[in-house]
Short mmCIF file of C-alpha atoms and ligand atoms in Angstrom, two decimals:
data_model
loop_
_atom_site.label_atom_id
_atom_site.label_comp_id
_atom_site.label_asym_id
_atom_site.label_seq_id
_atom_site.Cartn_x
_atom_site.Cartn_y
_atom_site.Cartn_z
CA MET Z 17 -7.71 -13.43 -38.55
CA ALA Z 18 -5.80 -16.42 -37.65
CA ASN Z 19 -4.53 -16.82 -34.35
CA THR Z 20 -1.09 -18.13 -34.02
CA ASN Z 21 -0.65 -17.44 -30.21
CA ASN Z 22 -2.77 -20.58 -29.08
CA THR Z 23 -0.72 -23.22 -30.19
CA VAL Z 24 1.15 -25.10 -27.79
CA THR Z 25 5.13 -25.62 -28.58
CA THR Z 26 6.30 -28.58 -27.14
CA GLU Z 27 9.72 -28.32 -28.87
CA PRO Z 28 12.13 -25.23 -28.00
CA GLN Z 29 11.80 -22.81 -30.64
CA ASN Z 30 15.81 -22.41 -31.39
CA THR Z 31 18.56 -23.37 -29.68
CA THR Z 32 20.19 -19.99 -28.56
CA GLN Z 33 22.60 -19.88 -25.85
CA GLU Z 34 19.77 -19.07 -23.74
CA ASN Z 35 17.51 -21.57 -24.35
CA THR Z 36 19.72 -24.28 -24.07
CA GLU Z 37 20.58 -22.73 -20.57
CA GLN Z 38 16.63 -22.68 -19.74
CA LEU Z 39 16.19 -25.94 -20.92
CA ARG Z 40 19.06 -27.33 -18.73
CA PHE Z 41 17.70 -25.28 -16.07
CA ALA Z 42 14.12 -26.56 -16.26
CA LYS Z 43 15.10 -30.22 -16.78
CA ARG Z 44 16.13 -30.31 -13.57
CA PHE Z 45 12.82 -30.49 -12.44
CA ILE Z 46 11.35 -33.12 -14.78
CA ARG Z 47 11.44 -35.74 -12.03
CA ASP Z 48 9.37 -33.47 -9.69
CA TYR Z 49 6.21 -33.72 -11.79
CA GLN Z 50 6.93 -36.52 -14.40
CA GLN Z 51 5.38 -39.18 -11.93
CA ILE Z 52 1.87 -37.62 -12.37
CA ALA Z 53 0.29 -39.24 -15.11
CA ILE Z 54 -1.36 -36.43 -16.20
CA TYR Z 55 1.56 -34.12 -16.77
CA LYS Z 56 3.75 -36.94 -18.04
CA ASP Z 57 4.64 -35.77 -21.21
CA VAL Z 58 4.78 -32.14 -20.30
CA ASN Z 59 7.99 -30.13 -21.83
CA PRO Z 60 10.04 -29.17 -19.37
CA LEU Z 61 9.98 -25.46 -20.64
CA ASP Z 62 6.25 -25.22 -20.43
CA TRP Z 63 6.08 -26.51 -16.89
CA GLU Z 64 8.68 -23.71 -15.65
CA ASP Z 65 6.37 -21.19 -17.59
CA TRP Z 66 4.65 -19.65 -15.25
CA ARG Z 67 1.76 -18.67 -17.27
CA TRP Z 68 1.60 -22.45 -18.42
CA GLN Z 69 1.27 -23.30 -15.06
CA LEU Z 70 -1.95 -20.94 -14.39
CA LYS Z 71 -3.65 -21.72 -17.62
CA ASN Z 72 -3.11 -25.46 -16.38
CA ARG Z 73 -4.44 -25.04 -13.09
CA ILE Z 74 -7.05 -27.16 -11.67
CA ARG Z 75 -10.23 -25.76 -11.67
CA THR Z 76 -12.51 -28.57 -11.45
CA LYS Z 77 -13.58 -31.85 -9.53
CA GLU Z 78 -13.10 -33.85 -13.07
CA GLU Z 79 -9.45 -32.56 -12.84
CA LEU Z 80 -8.75 -32.95 -9.71
CA ALA Z 81 -10.05 -36.47 -9.52
CA GLN Z 82 -7.17 -37.58 -12.42
CA ILE Z 83 -4.95 -36.93 -9.92
CA ILE Z 84 -5.79 -37.76 -6.00
CA LYS Z 85 -8.81 -39.98 -4.95
CA LEU Z 86 -11.33 -37.47 -3.80
CA SER Z 87 -12.80 -38.06 -0.24
CA PRO Z 88 -16.37 -37.71 0.33
CA GLU Z 89 -15.83 -34.80 2.23
CA GLU Z 90 -13.75 -33.47 -0.63
CA GLU Z 91 -16.64 -34.23 -3.14
CA LYS Z 92 -19.02 -32.13 -1.20
CA GLY Z 93 -16.83 -29.43 -0.74
CA LEU Z 94 -16.22 -29.15 -4.27
CA ASP Z 95 -19.66 -29.51 -5.26
CA ARG Z 96 -20.36 -26.32 -3.27
CA ALA Z 97 -17.25 -24.33 -4.08
CA ARG Z 98 -18.73 -22.45 -6.45
CA GLY Z 99 -18.22 -18.61 -6.89
CA LYS Z 100 -16.23 -17.02 -4.90
CA LEU Z 101 -12.94 -18.51 -3.54
CA SER Z 102 -13.64 -21.32 -6.40
CA MET Z 103 -10.96 -23.98 -6.33
CA ALA Z 104 -7.37 -23.52 -8.19
CA ILE Z 105 -4.58 -25.19 -7.76
CA THR Z 106 -1.38 -24.97 -9.90
CA PRO Z 107 0.23 -27.90 -11.48
CA TYR Z 108 3.13 -27.13 -9.56
CA TRP Z 109 1.56 -27.39 -6.14
CA ALA Z 110 -0.59 -30.41 -7.35
CA SER Z 111 2.61 -32.09 -7.54
CA ILE Z 112 3.92 -31.49 -4.38
CA ILE Z 113 0.46 -32.77 -2.80
CA ASP Z 114 0.73 -36.36 -1.44
CA PRO Z 115 -2.27 -37.99 -3.55
CA GLU Z 116 -2.61 -40.86 -0.87
CA ASP Z 117 -2.94 -38.76 1.92
CA ALA Z 118 -6.32 -36.83 2.26
CA ASP Z 119 -5.31 -35.03 5.77
CA GLY Z 120 -2.02 -34.01 3.96
CA PRO Z 121 -0.99 -30.35 4.99
CA LEU Z 122 -0.53 -29.33 1.17
CA ARG Z 123 -3.86 -31.03 0.22
CA ARG Z 124 -6.02 -29.17 2.93
CA GLN Z 125 -4.70 -25.91 2.05
CA ALA Z 126 -5.81 -25.72 -1.35
CA VAL Z 127 -8.71 -28.44 -1.80
CA PRO Z 128 -12.15 -27.60 -0.48
CA VAL Z 129 -14.21 -29.70 1.87
CA SER Z 130 -17.44 -30.04 3.03
CA ALA Z 131 -16.72 -28.39 6.57
CA GLU Z 132 -16.54 -25.12 4.53
CA SER Z 133 -19.66 -24.51 4.45
CA ALA Z 134 -20.49 -24.73 8.27
CA VAL Z 135 -20.73 -21.31 9.78
CA SER Z 136 -19.88 -20.90 13.55
CA PRO Z 137 -21.86 -17.80 15.41
CA HIS Z 138 -18.51 -15.54 15.91
CA GLU Z 139 -17.43 -16.22 12.39
CA MET Z 140 -17.55 -13.03 10.13
CA THR Z 141 -17.34 -12.08 6.33
CA ASP Z 142 -14.80 -9.38 6.99
CA PRO Z 143 -13.45 -10.13 10.28
CA CYS Z 144 -10.66 -7.70 10.42
CA ALA Z 145 -13.25 -4.83 9.12
CA GLU Z 146 -10.81 -4.09 6.28
CA ASP Z 147 -13.49 -2.44 4.31
CA ARG Z 148 -14.60 -0.02 7.34
CA ASP Z 149 -11.09 1.41 7.17
CA SER Z 150 -10.59 1.90 3.55
CA PRO Z 151 -10.21 5.75 2.67
CA ALA Z 152 -10.03 4.94 -1.21
CA PRO Z 153 -11.09 1.72 -3.29
CA PHE Z 154 -8.20 -1.03 -2.66
CA LEU Z 155 -6.77 0.94 0.26
CA VAL Z 156 -6.72 -0.07 3.59
CA HIS Z 157 -5.44 2.05 6.15
CA ARG Z 158 -5.49 1.18 9.87
CA TYR Z 159 -2.07 2.13 11.48
CA PRO Z 160 -1.06 5.51 11.40
CA ASP Z 161 1.70 5.45 9.34
CA ARG Z 162 1.41 2.59 7.06
CA VAL Z 163 -1.39 1.15 4.52
CA LEU Z 164 -2.16 -1.85 2.62
CA LEU Z 165 -2.82 -1.73 -0.90
CA LEU Z 166 -5.07 -4.62 -2.55
CA ALA Z 167 -3.34 -4.68 -5.90
CA THR Z 168 -5.56 -7.31 -7.14
CA ASP Z 169 -8.18 -10.10 -6.28
CA HIS Z 170 -6.47 -13.07 -7.78
CA CYS Z 171 -4.19 -15.54 -6.85
CA ALA Z 172 -1.99 -18.47 -8.17
CA MET Z 173 -3.92 -20.76 -5.84
CA TYR Z 174 -6.66 -19.98 -3.40
CA CYS Z 175 -5.96 -21.12 0.12
CA ARG Z 176 -9.18 -22.45 1.78
CA HIS Z 177 -8.32 -20.91 4.93
CA CYS Z 178 -8.09 -17.19 3.13
CA THR Z 179 -8.91 -14.02 5.39
CA ARG Z 180 -10.12 -11.92 2.26
CA ARG Z 181 -12.27 -14.63 0.68
CA ARG Z 182 -15.09 -11.96 0.46
CA LEU Z 183 -13.04 -10.29 -2.15
CA VAL Z 184 -10.72 -12.79 -3.97
CA GLY Z 185 -11.08 -15.69 -6.29
CA GLU Z 186 -12.09 -15.44 -10.47
CA SER Z 187 -15.12 -13.85 -11.15
CA GLU Z 188 -16.70 -14.22 -14.51
CA LYS Z 189 -17.00 -10.47 -14.71
CA LYS Z 190 -14.40 -8.79 -16.83
CA GLU Z 191 -11.65 -7.52 -14.15
CA ASP Z 192 -10.58 -3.66 -14.68
CA ASN Z 193 -7.37 -4.18 -15.27
CA SER Z 194 -6.34 -0.36 -15.43
CA LEU Z 195 -4.22 1.42 -13.87
CA SER Z 196 -6.29 4.44 -13.00
CA ARG Z 197 -8.71 2.24 -10.68
CA PHE Z 198 -5.84 2.95 -8.13
CA ASP Z 199 -5.82 6.65 -8.80
CA ALA Z 200 -7.93 7.56 -5.67
CA ALA Z 201 -5.80 5.42 -3.52
CA ILE Z 202 -2.32 6.84 -4.96
CA ASP Z 203 -3.80 10.44 -4.36
CA TYR Z 204 -4.71 9.38 -0.76
CA ILE Z 205 -1.27 8.45 -0.15
CA LYS Z 206 0.26 11.35 -1.59
CA SER Z 207 -1.70 13.79 0.11
CA ASN Z 208 -1.15 12.12 3.66
CA ARG Z 209 2.30 12.73 4.75
CA LYS Z 210 2.67 10.33 7.68
CA VAL Z 211 2.25 7.11 5.40
CA ARG Z 212 5.73 5.93 5.13
CA ASP Z 213 5.28 2.37 4.63
CA VAL Z 214 2.79 0.75 1.84
CA LEU Z 215 2.06 -3.10 1.88
CA ILE Z 216 1.63 -4.06 -1.75
CA SER Z 217 -0.89 -7.30 -1.18
CA GLY Z 218 -3.95 -8.42 -2.84
CA GLY Z 219 -5.02 -11.37 -3.82
CA ASP Z 220 -1.41 -11.70 -5.44
CA PRO Z 221 0.40 -8.78 -6.35
CA LEU Z 222 2.90 -11.14 -8.00
CA ILE Z 223 0.03 -12.47 -10.04
CA LEU Z 224 0.16 -9.09 -12.50
CA GLU Z 225 2.57 -9.08 -15.60
CA ASP Z 226 5.71 -7.36 -14.99
CA GLU Z 227 4.95 -4.23 -16.47
CA ARG Z 228 1.60 -3.97 -14.45
CA LEU Z 229 3.35 -4.46 -11.48
CA GLU Z 230 5.99 -2.10 -12.51
CA ASP Z 231 3.55 0.88 -13.35
CA LEU Z 232 2.24 0.36 -9.90
CA ILE Z 233 5.34 0.33 -7.91
CA SER Z 234 7.14 2.94 -9.78
CA LYS Z 235 3.96 5.26 -8.98
CA ILE Z 236 4.17 4.80 -5.16
CA ARG Z 237 8.07 4.87 -5.13
CA SER Z 238 7.93 8.45 -6.29
CA ILE Z 239 5.78 9.28 -3.68
CA SER Z 240 8.94 10.85 -1.60
CA HIS Z 241 7.68 10.29 1.91
CA VAL Z 242 6.72 6.47 1.08
CA GLU Z 243 10.32 5.21 2.58
CA PHE Z 244 9.28 1.64 3.17
CA LEU Z 245 7.60 -0.71 0.11
CA ARG Z 246 6.84 -4.22 0.52
CA LEU Z 247 5.02 -7.03 -1.49
CA GLY Z 248 2.70 -9.70 0.37
CA THR Z 249 2.59 -12.67 -1.75
CA ARG Z 250 2.33 -16.41 -1.94
CA VAL Z 251 3.77 -17.05 -5.32
CA PRO Z 252 7.00 -18.31 -4.11
CA VAL Z 253 5.38 -21.15 -2.24
CA THR Z 254 2.37 -21.76 -5.22
CA LEU Z 255 4.18 -20.79 -8.29
CA PRO Z 256 7.63 -20.40 -7.90
CA GLN Z 257 8.20 -20.16 -11.65
CA ARG Z 258 7.23 -16.72 -11.62
CA VAL Z 259 10.06 -15.60 -10.13
CA THR Z 260 11.90 -14.91 -13.15
CA GLU Z 261 15.19 -12.86 -13.65
CA ASN Z 262 13.36 -10.49 -14.99
CA LEU Z 263 11.03 -9.95 -12.10
CA VAL Z 264 13.86 -9.84 -9.71
CA ASN Z 265 15.40 -7.24 -12.10
CA MET Z 266 12.36 -5.04 -12.00
CA LEU Z 267 12.17 -5.06 -8.34
CA LYS Z 268 15.82 -4.37 -7.99
CA LYS Z 269 15.35 -0.93 -9.75
CA TYR Z 270 12.99 -0.11 -6.76
CA ALA Z 271 14.85 -1.00 -4.21
CA PRO Z 272 14.71 -1.33 -0.74
CA ILE Z 273 11.70 -3.47 -1.77
CA TRP Z 274 10.89 -6.38 1.29
CA ILE Z 275 8.82 -9.25 0.52
CA SER Z 276 6.44 -11.32 2.76
CA ILE Z 277 5.39 -14.43 1.57
CA HIS Z 278 3.20 -17.19 3.36
CA PHE Z 279 4.74 -20.20 4.15
CA ASN Z 280 2.97 -22.65 6.45
CA HIS Z 281 4.34 -26.11 6.30
CA PRO Z 282 7.99 -27.87 5.86
CA LYS Z 283 6.85 -29.69 2.95
CA GLU Z 284 6.38 -26.17 1.08
CA ILE Z 285 10.31 -25.72 1.36
CA THR Z 286 10.89 -27.97 -1.84
CA ARG Z 287 13.75 -27.65 -4.40
CA ARG Z 288 12.08 -25.15 -6.22
CA SER Z 289 10.58 -22.90 -3.90
CA LYS Z 290 14.15 -22.60 -2.61
CA VAL Z 291 15.57 -21.25 -5.84
CA ALA Z 292 12.61 -18.76 -6.16
CA CYS Z 293 13.40 -17.45 -2.58
CA ASP Z 294 17.62 -17.82 -3.58
CA MET Z 295 16.78 -15.52 -6.41
CA LEU Z 296 14.86 -12.89 -4.56
CA THR Z 297 17.39 -12.35 -1.68
CA ASP Z 298 20.37 -12.34 -4.03
CA GLY Z 299 18.70 -9.56 -5.96
CA GLY Z 300 18.58 -7.73 -2.49
CA ILE Z 301 15.13 -8.52 -1.34
CA PRO Z 302 14.82 -9.39 2.41
CA LEU Z 303 12.37 -12.14 2.54
CA GLY Z 304 10.26 -12.82 5.76
CA SER Z 305 7.41 -15.14 6.54
CA GLN Z 306 3.65 -14.88 7.63
CA THR Z 307 2.82 -18.60 8.61
CA VAL Z 308 -1.15 -18.99 9.39
CA LEU Z 309 -1.68 -21.38 12.34
CA LEU Z 310 -3.89 -24.42 11.00
CA LYS Z 311 -5.65 -26.99 12.80
CA GLY Z 312 -3.81 -30.56 11.82
CA ILE Z 313 -1.34 -28.87 9.54
CA ASN Z 314 0.94 -27.04 11.70
CA ASP Z 315 -0.19 -26.69 15.19
CA ARG Z 316 2.28 -29.08 16.74
CA PRO Z 317 5.40 -27.34 18.28
CA TYR Z 318 8.10 -29.73 16.32
CA ILE Z 319 6.62 -28.95 13.10
CA MET Z 320 6.25 -25.07 13.63
CA LYS Z 321 10.10 -25.14 14.67
CA LYS Z 322 11.14 -27.26 11.63
CA LEU Z 323 8.94 -24.95 9.53
CA MET Z 324 11.07 -22.17 11.33
CA HIS Z 325 14.79 -23.65 10.96
CA GLU Z 326 13.95 -24.64 7.70
CA LEU Z 327 12.85 -21.36 6.38
CA LEU Z 328 16.31 -19.63 7.93
CA GLN Z 329 18.21 -22.28 5.68
CA ILE Z 330 16.84 -20.80 2.51
CA ARG Z 331 17.27 -17.06 3.77
CA VAL Z 332 13.45 -16.38 5.12
CA ARG Z 333 13.13 -14.72 8.55
CA PRO Z 334 9.92 -15.69 10.52
CA TYR Z 335 8.11 -12.86 10.84
CA TYR Z 336 4.29 -13.63 12.05
CA ILE Z 337 2.23 -16.61 13.21
CA TYR Z 338 -1.26 -15.32 12.66
CA GLN Z 339 -3.93 -16.66 14.50
CA CYS Z 340 -6.17 -18.36 12.10
CA ASP Z 341 -9.18 -14.96 11.54
CA PRO Z 342 -12.71 -15.94 12.33
CA VAL Z 343 -13.78 -15.55 8.87
CA ARG Z 344 -16.78 -17.33 7.58
CA GLY Z 345 -16.15 -21.23 6.88
CA THR Z 346 -12.87 -21.51 8.30
CA GLN Z 347 -13.74 -23.46 11.84
CA HIS Z 348 -12.11 -26.34 11.03
CA PHE Z 349 -8.48 -24.66 10.60
CA ARG Z 350 -8.80 -22.78 13.79
CA THR Z 351 -6.84 -23.82 17.04
CA PRO Z 352 -7.57 -22.63 20.55
CA VAL Z 353 -5.15 -19.52 21.22
CA ALA Z 354 -3.38 -21.45 23.94
CA THR Z 355 -2.03 -23.71 21.06
CA GLY Z 356 -0.21 -20.64 19.60
CA ILE Z 357 1.08 -19.42 22.87
CA ASN Z 358 2.53 -23.11 23.55
CA ILE Z 359 4.24 -23.31 20.16
CA VAL Z 360 5.98 -19.55 21.03
CA GLU Z 361 6.69 -21.14 24.21
CA LYS Z 362 8.66 -24.06 22.83
CA LEU Z 363 10.73 -21.87 20.36
CA ARG Z 364 11.83 -18.78 22.74
CA GLY Z 365 14.86 -19.63 24.41
CA HIS Z 366 15.18 -23.27 23.03
CA THR Z 367 16.05 -22.27 19.36
CA SER Z 368 17.62 -19.64 17.62
CA GLY Z 369 15.92 -16.17 18.49
CA TYR Z 370 15.84 -15.50 14.26
CA ALA Z 371 13.53 -18.67 14.32
CA VAL Z 372 11.35 -17.21 16.24
CA PRO Z 373 8.15 -15.30 14.98
CA VAL Z 374 5.54 -13.07 16.82
CA TYR Z 375 2.21 -14.70 17.49
CA VAL Z 376 -0.76 -12.27 16.63
CA ILE Z 377 -4.35 -11.92 16.85
CA ASP Z 378 -5.62 -9.69 14.36
CA GLY Z 379 -8.38 -7.74 16.58
CA PRO Z 380 -11.65 -8.54 15.38
CA GLY Z 381 -13.53 -5.51 14.34
CA GLY Z 382 -10.40 -3.50 12.99
CA GLY Z 383 -7.96 -3.74 16.24
CA GLY Z 384 -4.88 -4.61 14.14
CA LYS Z 385 -2.27 -7.23 14.74
CA ILE Z 386 -1.98 -7.58 18.42
CA PRO Z 387 1.00 -9.71 20.03
CA VAL Z 388 0.31 -12.75 22.21
CA GLY Z 389 2.59 -15.28 23.96
CA PRO Z 390 4.02 -16.61 26.83
CA ASN Z 391 4.47 -14.42 30.17
CA TYR Z 392 7.70 -13.81 31.33
CA VAL Z 393 6.92 -10.88 33.66
CA LEU Z 394 5.82 -12.86 37.08
CA SER Z 395 5.49 -9.85 38.86
CA GLN Z 396 6.41 -6.43 38.80
CA ALA Z 397 6.88 -3.43 41.94
CA LYS Z 398 8.42 -0.31 42.33
CA GLY Z 399 12.27 -0.96 41.04
CA LYS Z 400 11.73 -4.39 40.87
CA TYR Z 401 10.65 -7.27 37.87
CA VAL Z 402 10.50 -10.67 39.14
CA LEU Z 403 11.01 -12.65 35.43
CA ARG Z 404 10.98 -16.51 34.58
CA ASN Z 405 13.75 -17.48 31.74
CA TYR Z 406 12.54 -20.03 29.22
CA ARG Z 407 13.32 -23.15 31.57
CA GLY Z 408 11.00 -21.36 34.26
CA LYS Z 409 14.12 -20.70 36.37
CA ILE Z 410 12.72 -17.00 38.28
CA TYR Z 411 15.17 -14.23 38.01
CA THR Z 412 15.17 -10.71 39.87
CA TYR Z 413 15.61 -7.56 37.75
CA LEU Z 414 16.40 -4.77 39.86
CA GLU Z 415 16.00 -1.08 38.31
C1 PLP L 17 -0.77 -6.33 8.78
C2 PLP L 17 -1.37 -5.16 8.16
C3 PLP L 17 -0.10 -3.93 7.97
C4 PLP L 17 1.08 -4.08 8.49
O1 PLP L 17 1.59 -4.58 9.69
P1 PLP L 17 2.87 -4.88 10.09
O2 PLP L 17 2.82 -5.22 11.40
O3 PLP L 17 3.83 -3.52 9.93
O4 PLP L 17 3.46 -5.62 9.39
C5 PLP L 17 -0.73 -2.96 7.75
N1 PLP L 17 -1.99 -2.87 7.39
C6 PLP L 17 -3.18 -3.52 7.63
C7 PLP L 17 -4.17 -3.43 7.10
C8 PLP L 17 -2.62 -4.85 8.07
O5 PLP L 17 -3.21 -5.75 8.53
#
């Protein structure tokens, strides 16, 4: 049987009003990618098509070498990064990488390096012990009132610092796509009336087709004691084209839904990712950001401050800064804890409270998120607190 679906269209198929509008929108972003030789002739409508972006991800050393000059560390890393957490970089992300700078923040998050094969003694495969707290497949139940559902093991891009690298990646084996694979997880939530908050994450749930995601969301929404529903995704950062009008309209139907995005560096806030965030916010979806503290990427206070300020500009509320979990092969990303505490010290009081996320360490072995930060209580006696403010001035509060 002839298959007509795999021909790549290079011209818009018809010129209805909608298509003209889409084309006009898509053309706004041509100049962001056409300076890259291999994307020079890509039709803007293809570039804006998230499926095209996924299909054309950079998966091999040879493809990547056409865009950036690989460093010896990257060459070695690419030779070794086979199987789990293999490389996948969307053309969009490739277009925002600095091809000249091997230490660039966007490049280091996406391109494997040889340091990933070093494993330090306290690193673990499953540092947060999620597998131990799993009462049903794809479900993690750690806190009394909320659960984490791992909706897929795929992402648009595979972050080199991924904490769930034991699960996430593109395996050769055929994925079980059936909605029934979540039956046990959904039954567990149904029968556990204390669960009022469900976090759908993965992998990246927005990598699923709208219909599949809707099936899952509607099932969870129909459980009467689930009042708070949120998605954890990096798609607005790595594949902003995925945030379509259809997606937003679908999510709207199940309001209130909150979304946590994973932004790590000011360079991730582009004209295009801003559009994706605006569409979600305009659709009534509150956005938060979870940032992972990464050595050489965002471990300087002025970079973090800039990131937080720019997030507020695009209406994304900084939620957490995570200490980089001790997952195997990530030592080159990890900073001392003092680095994180110092960053919060430089934010709190010095800028808008909305720009100050909570710095947390996910307790190794399954402790959950534990806040760590500067200490403002100097001493505490009966009826008396001695405090310091952000400038180090001392104040006494009497109870
Ligand atoms: C982070 C996390 C949550 C959500 O925690 P919040 O502090 O409410 O954002 C829930 N379950 C697990 C297992 C988590 O790791």
